[in-house]
PDB file of C-alpha atoms and ligand atoms in Angstrom:
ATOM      1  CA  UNK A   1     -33.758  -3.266  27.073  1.00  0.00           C
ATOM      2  CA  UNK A   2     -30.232  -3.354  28.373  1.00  0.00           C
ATOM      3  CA  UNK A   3     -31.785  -6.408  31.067  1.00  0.00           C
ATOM      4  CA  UNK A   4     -31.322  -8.295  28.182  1.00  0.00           C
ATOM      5  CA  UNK A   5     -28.311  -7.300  26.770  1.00  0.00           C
ATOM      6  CA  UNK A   6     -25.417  -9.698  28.157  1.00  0.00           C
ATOM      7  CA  UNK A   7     -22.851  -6.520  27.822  1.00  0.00           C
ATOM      8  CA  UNK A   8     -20.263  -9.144  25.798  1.00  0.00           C
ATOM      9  CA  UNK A   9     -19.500  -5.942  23.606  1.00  0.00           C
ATOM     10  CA  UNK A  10     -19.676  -8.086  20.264  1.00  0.00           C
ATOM     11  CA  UNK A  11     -21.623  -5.244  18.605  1.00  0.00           C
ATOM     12  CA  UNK A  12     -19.090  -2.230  19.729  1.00  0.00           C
ATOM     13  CA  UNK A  13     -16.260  -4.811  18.212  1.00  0.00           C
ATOM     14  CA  UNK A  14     -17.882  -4.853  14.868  1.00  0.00           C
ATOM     15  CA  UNK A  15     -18.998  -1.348  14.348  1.00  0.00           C
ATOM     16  CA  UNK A  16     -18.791   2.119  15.559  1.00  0.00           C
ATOM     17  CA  UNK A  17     -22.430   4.547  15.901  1.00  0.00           C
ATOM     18  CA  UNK A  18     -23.712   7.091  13.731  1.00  0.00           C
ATOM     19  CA  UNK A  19     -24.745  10.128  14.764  1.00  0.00           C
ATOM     20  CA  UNK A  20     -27.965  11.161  15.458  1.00  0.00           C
ATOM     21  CA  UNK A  21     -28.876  14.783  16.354  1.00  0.00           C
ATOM     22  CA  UNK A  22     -29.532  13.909  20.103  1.00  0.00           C
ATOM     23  CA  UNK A  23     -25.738  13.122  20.404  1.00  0.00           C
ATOM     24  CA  UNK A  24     -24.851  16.620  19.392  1.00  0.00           C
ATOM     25  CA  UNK A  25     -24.758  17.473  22.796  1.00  0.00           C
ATOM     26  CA  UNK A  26     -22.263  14.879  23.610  1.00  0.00           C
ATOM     27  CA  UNK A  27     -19.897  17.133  21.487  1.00  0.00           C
ATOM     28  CA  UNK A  28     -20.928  20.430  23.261  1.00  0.00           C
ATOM     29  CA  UNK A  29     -20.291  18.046  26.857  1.00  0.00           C
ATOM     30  CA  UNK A  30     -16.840  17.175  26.011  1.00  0.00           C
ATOM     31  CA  UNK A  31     -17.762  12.941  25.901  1.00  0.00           C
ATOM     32  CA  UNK A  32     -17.245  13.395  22.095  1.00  0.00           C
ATOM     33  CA  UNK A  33     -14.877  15.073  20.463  1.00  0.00           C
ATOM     34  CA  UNK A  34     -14.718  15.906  16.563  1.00  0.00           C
ATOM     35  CA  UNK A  35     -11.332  13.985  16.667  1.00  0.00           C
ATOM     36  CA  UNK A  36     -13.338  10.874  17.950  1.00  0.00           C
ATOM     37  CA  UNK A  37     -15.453  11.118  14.658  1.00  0.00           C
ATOM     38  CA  UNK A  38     -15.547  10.850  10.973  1.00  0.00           C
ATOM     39  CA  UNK A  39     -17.667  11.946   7.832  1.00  0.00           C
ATOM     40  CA  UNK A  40     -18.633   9.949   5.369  1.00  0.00           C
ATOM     41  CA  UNK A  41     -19.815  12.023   2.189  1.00  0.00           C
ATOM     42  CA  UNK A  42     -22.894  11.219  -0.084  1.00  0.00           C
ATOM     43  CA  UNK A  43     -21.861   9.048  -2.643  1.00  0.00           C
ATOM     44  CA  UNK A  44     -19.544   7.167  -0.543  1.00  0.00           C
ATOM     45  CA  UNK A  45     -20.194   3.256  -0.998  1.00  0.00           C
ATOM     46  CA  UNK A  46     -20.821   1.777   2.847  1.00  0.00           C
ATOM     47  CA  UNK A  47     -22.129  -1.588   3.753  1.00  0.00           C
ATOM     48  CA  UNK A  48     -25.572  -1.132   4.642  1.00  0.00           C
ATOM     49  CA  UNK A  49     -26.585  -3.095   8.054  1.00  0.00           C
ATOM     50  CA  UNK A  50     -30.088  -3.648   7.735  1.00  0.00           C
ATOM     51  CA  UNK A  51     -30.535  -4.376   4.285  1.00  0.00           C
ATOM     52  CA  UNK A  52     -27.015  -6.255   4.659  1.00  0.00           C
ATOM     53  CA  UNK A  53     -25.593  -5.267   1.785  1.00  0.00           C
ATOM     54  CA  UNK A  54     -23.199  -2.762   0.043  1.00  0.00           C
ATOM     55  CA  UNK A  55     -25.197   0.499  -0.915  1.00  0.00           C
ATOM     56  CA  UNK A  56     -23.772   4.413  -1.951  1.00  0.00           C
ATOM     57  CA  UNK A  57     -24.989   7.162   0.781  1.00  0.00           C
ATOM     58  CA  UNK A  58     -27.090   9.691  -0.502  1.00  0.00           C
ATOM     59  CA  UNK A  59     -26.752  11.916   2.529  1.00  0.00           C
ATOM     60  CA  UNK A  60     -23.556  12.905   4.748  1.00  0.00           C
ATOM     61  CA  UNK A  61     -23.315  10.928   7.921  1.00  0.00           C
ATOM     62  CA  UNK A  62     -21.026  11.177  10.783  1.00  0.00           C
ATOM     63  CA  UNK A  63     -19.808   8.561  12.771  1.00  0.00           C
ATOM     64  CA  UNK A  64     -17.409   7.651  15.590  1.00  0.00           C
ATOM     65  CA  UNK A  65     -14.173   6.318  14.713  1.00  0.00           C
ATOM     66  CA  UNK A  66     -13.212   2.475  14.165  1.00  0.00           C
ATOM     67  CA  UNK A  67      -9.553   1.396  15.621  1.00  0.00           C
ATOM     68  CA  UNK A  68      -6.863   1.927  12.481  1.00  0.00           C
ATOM     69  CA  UNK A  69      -7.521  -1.329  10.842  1.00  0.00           C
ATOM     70  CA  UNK A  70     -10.389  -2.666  12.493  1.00  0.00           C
ATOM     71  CA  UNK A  71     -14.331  -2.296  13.035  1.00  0.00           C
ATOM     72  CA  UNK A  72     -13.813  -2.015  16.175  1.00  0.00           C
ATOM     73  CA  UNK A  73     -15.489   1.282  17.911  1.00  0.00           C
ATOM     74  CA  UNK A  74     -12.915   3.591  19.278  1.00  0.00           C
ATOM     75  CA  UNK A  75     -14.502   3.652  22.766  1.00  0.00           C
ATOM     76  CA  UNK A  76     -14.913   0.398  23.431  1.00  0.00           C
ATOM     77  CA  UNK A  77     -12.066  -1.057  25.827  1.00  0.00           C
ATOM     78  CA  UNK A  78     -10.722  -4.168  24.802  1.00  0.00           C
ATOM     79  CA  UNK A  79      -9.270  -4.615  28.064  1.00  0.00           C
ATOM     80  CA  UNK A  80     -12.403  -4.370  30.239  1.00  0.00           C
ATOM     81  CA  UNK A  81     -14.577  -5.515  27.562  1.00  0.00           C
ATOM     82  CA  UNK A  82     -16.166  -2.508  27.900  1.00  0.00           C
ATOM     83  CA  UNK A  83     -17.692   1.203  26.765  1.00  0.00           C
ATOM     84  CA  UNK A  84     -15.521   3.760  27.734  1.00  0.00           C
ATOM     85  CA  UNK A  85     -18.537   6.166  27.677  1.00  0.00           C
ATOM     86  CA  UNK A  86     -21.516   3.822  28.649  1.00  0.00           C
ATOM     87  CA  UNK A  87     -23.644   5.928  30.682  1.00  0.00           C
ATOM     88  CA  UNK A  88     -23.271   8.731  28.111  1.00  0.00           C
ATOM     89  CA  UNK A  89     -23.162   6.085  25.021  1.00  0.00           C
ATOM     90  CA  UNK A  90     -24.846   7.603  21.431  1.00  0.00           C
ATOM     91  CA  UNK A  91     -28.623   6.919  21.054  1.00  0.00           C
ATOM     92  CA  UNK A  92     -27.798   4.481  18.190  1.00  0.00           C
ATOM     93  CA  UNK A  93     -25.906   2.209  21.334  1.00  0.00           C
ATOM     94  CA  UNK A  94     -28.974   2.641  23.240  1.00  0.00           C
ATOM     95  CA  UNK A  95     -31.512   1.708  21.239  1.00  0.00           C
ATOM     96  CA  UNK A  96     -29.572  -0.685  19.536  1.00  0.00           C
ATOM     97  CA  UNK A  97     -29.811  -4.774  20.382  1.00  0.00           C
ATOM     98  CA  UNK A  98     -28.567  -7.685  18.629  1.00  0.00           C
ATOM     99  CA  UNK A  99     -31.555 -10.142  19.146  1.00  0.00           C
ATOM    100  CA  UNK A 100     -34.187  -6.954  18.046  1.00  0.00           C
ATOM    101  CA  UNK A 101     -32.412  -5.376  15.459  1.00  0.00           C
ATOM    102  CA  UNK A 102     -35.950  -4.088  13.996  1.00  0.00           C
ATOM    103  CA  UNK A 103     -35.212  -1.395  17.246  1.00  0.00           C
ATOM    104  CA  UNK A 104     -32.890   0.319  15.235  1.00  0.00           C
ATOM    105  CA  UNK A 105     -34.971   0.626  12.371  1.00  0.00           C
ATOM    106  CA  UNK A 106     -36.967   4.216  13.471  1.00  0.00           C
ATOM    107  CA  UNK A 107     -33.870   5.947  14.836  1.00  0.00           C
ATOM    108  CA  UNK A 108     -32.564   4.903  11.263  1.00  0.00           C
ATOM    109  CA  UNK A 109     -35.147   6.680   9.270  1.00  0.00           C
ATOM    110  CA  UNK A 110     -34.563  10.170  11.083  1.00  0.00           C
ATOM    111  CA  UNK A 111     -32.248  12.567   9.496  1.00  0.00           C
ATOM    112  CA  UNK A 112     -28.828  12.483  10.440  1.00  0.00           C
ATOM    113  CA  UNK A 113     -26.847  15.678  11.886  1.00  0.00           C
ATOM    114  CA  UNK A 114     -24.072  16.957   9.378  1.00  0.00           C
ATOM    115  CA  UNK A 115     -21.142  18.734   9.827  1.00  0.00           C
ATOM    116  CA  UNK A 116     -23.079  22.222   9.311  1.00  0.00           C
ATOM    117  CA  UNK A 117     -25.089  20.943  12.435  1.00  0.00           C
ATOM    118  CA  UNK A 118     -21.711  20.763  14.380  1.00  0.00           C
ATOM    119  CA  UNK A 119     -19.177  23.683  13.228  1.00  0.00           C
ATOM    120  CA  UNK A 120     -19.778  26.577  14.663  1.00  0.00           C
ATOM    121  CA  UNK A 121     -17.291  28.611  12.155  1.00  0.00           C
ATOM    122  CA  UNK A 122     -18.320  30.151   9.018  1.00  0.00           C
ATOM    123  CA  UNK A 123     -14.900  30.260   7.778  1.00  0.00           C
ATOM    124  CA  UNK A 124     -14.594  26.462   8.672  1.00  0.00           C
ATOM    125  CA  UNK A 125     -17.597  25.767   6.386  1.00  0.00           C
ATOM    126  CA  UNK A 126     -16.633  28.039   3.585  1.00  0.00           C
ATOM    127  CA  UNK A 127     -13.817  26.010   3.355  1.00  0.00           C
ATOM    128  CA  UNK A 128     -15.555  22.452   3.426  1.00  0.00           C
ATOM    129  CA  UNK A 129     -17.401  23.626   0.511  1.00  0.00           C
ATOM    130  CA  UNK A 130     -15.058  24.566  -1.398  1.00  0.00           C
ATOM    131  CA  UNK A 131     -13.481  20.859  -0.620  1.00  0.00           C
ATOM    132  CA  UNK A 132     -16.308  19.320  -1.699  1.00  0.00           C
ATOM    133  CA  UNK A 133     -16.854  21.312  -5.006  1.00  0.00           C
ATOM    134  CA  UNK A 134     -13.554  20.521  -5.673  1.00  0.00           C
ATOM    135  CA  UNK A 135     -13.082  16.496  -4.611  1.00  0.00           C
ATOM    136  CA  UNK A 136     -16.580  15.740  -5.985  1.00  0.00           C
ATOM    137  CA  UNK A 137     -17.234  12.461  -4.040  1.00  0.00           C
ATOM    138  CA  UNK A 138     -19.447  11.012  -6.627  1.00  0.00           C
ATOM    139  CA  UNK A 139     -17.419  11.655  -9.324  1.00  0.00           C
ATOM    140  CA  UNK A 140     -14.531   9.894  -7.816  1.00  0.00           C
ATOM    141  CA  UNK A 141     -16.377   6.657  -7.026  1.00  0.00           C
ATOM    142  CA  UNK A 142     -17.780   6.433 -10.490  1.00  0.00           C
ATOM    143  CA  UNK A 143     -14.357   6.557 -11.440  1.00  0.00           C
ATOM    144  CA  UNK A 144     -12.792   4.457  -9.353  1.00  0.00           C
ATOM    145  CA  UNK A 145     -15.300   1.526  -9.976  1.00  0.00           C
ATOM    146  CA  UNK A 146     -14.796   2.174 -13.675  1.00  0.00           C
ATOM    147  CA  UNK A 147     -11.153   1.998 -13.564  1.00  0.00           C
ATOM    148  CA  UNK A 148      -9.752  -0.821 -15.786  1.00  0.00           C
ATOM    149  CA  UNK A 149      -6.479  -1.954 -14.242  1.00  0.00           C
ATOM    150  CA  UNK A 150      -4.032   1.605 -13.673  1.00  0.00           C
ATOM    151  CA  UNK A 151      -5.289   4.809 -11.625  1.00  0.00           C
ATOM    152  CA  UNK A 152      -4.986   7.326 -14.928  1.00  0.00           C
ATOM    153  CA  UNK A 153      -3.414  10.836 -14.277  1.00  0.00           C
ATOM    154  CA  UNK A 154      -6.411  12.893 -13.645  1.00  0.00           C
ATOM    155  CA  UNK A 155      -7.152  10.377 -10.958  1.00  0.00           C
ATOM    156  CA  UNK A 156      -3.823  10.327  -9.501  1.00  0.00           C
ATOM    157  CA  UNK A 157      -4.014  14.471  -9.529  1.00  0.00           C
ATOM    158  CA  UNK A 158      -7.401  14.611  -7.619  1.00  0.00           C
ATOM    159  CA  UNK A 159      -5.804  11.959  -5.121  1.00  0.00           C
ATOM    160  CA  UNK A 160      -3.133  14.117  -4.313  1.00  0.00           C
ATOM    161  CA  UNK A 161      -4.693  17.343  -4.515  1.00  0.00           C
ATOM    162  CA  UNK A 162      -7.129  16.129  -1.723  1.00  0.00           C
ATOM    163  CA  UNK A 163      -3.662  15.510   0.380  1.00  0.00           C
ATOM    164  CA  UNK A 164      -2.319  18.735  -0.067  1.00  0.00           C
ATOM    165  CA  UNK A 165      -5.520  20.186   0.813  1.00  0.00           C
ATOM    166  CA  UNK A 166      -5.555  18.847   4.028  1.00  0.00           C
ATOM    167  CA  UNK A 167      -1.795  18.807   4.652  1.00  0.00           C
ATOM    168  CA  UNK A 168      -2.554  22.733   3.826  1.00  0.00           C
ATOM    169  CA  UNK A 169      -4.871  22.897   6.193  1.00  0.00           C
ATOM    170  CA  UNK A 170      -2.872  21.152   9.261  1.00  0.00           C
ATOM    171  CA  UNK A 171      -0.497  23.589   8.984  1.00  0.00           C
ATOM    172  CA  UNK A 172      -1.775  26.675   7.924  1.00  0.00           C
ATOM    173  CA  UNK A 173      -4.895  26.528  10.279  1.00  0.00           C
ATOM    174  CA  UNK A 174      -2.868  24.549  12.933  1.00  0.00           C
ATOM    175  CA  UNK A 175      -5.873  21.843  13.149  1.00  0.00           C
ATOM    176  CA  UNK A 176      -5.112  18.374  14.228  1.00  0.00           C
ATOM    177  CA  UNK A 177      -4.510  15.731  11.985  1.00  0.00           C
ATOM    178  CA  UNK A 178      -6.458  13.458  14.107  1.00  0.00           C
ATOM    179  CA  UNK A 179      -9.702  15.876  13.219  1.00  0.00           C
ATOM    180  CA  UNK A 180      -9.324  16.174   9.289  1.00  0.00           C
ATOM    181  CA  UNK A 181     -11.357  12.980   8.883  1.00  0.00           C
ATOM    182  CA  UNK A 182     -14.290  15.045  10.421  1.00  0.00           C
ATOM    183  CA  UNK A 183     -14.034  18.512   8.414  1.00  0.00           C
ATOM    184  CA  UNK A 184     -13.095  16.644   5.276  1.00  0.00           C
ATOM    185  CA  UNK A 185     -14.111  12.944   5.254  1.00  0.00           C
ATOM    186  CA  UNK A 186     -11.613   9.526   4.805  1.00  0.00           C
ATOM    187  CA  UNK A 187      -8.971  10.758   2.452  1.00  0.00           C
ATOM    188  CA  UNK A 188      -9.402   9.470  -0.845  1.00  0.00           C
ATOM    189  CA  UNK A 189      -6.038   7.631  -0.589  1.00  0.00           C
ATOM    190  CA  UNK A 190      -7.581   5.615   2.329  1.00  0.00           C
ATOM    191  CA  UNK A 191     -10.956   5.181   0.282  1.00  0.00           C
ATOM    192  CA  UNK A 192      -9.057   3.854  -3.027  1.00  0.00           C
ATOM    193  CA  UNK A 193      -7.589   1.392  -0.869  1.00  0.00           C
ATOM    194  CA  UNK A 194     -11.160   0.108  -0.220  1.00  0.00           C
ATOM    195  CA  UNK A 195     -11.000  -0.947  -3.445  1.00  0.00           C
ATOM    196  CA  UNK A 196      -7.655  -2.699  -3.404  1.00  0.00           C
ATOM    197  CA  UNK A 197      -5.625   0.075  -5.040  1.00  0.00           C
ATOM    198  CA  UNK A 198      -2.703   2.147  -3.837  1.00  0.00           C
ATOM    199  CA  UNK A 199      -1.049   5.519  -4.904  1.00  0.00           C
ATOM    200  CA  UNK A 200       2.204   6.350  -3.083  1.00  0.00           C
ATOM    201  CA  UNK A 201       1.861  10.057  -2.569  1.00  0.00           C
ATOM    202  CA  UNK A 202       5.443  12.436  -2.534  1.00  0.00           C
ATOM    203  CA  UNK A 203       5.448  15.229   0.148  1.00  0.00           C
TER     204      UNK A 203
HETATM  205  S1  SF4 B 301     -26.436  -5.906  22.144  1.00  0.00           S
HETATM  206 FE1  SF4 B 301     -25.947  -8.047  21.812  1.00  0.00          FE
HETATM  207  S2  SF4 B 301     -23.889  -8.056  20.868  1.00  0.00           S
HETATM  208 FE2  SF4 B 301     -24.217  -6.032  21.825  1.00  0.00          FE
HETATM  209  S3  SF4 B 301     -23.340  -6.203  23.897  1.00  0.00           S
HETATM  210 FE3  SF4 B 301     -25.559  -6.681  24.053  1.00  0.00          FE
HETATM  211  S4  SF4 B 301     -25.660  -8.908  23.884  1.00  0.00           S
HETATM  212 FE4  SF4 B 301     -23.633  -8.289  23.127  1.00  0.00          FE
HETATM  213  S1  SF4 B 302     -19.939   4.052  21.960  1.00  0.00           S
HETATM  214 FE1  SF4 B 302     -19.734   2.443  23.495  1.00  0.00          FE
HETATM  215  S2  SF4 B 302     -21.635   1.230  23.342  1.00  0.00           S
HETATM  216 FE2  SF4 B 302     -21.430   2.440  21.478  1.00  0.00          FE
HETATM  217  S3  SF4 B 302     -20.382   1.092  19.990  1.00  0.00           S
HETATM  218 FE3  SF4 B 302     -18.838   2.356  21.012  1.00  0.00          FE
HETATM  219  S4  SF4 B 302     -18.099   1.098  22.703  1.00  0.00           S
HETATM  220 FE4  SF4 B 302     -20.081   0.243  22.037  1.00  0.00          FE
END
């Protein structure tokens, strides 16, 4: 496939992989590393590629990290116009091509690997459960889309209580800021702002 493929890195500008359970071993290899990746948690609202259109996960993926403020896939080098990791690229870059996009539609359908499939520390998933009984990701989007102009109190609490959480957990646990997007997902702050709405949060 890649003898067609004119390497012009237009796809790695405009999106980053998910993972699929053959890329675990990237992570055990060292190519990957958690604080190259993110979680997105069922009941998050994502564009959906193939059916091209906005859609609300019903399972937890994990992906690889966009550039802050971009689409733009953390490994791809602007610079050389290339992958940073091409001969050990995620299956979803193999498989993937622009003028076949029907490829990608059986890797797709597989189950995805979640972050249970990656941390190797019960205490580590104790507390990511307890994160996600607590910041109930559904609950927050249904509330968010049926906000009618302000972000009410108990909105603004579960905002910053997420925050806390993971400032908590930076320095209590001493784990990098750079990986909380993987143990926890995108911060709510970062999600409301999805939306067009902003809450300044005091330290
Ligand atoms: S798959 Fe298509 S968009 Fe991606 S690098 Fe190849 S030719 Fe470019
Ligand atoms: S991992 Fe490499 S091939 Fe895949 S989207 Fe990123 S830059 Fe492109």
């Amino acid at each position: 496939m890649d003898i067609h493929c004119r390497r012009c890195g237009e796809c790695c500008r405009h999106t980053s992989p998910t993972l699929h359970y053959q890329d675990i071993e990237l992570i055990h290899r060292g190519v990957v590393s958690v604080k190259d990746l993110y979680t997105l948690r069922p009941g998050q609202r994502v564009y959906d590629n193939i059916r091209q259109r906005p859609s609300y996960l019903e399972d937890e993926l994990i992906k690889v990290k966009e550039r802050p403020g971009t689409r733009q896939c953390i490994f791809y080098n602007p610079l050389s116009a290339s992958c940073s990791i091409y001969q050990q690229r995620p299956a979803q870059c193999r498989v993937f091509f622009c003028e076949r996009p029907e490829l990608l539609k059986g890797l797709f359908s597989q189950k995805k690997p979640t972050r249970q499939d990656i941390i190797n520390d019960a205490e580590m998933l104790k507390i990511i459960d307890a994160h996600n009984r607590r910041v109930d990701m559904k609950a927050f989007v249904r509330k968010v889309e049926s906000l009618r102009g302000e972000i009410d109190e108990a909105l603004a609490e579960l905002i910053r209580y997420d925050q806390h959480f993971r400032d908590f957990i930076h320095e209590r646990l001493r784990i990098p800021r750079q990986e909380l997007s993987f143990y926890f997902g995108r911060p709510l702050s970062e999600i409301l702002k999805d939306y067009g709405l902003e809450l300044e949060i005091r330290v």
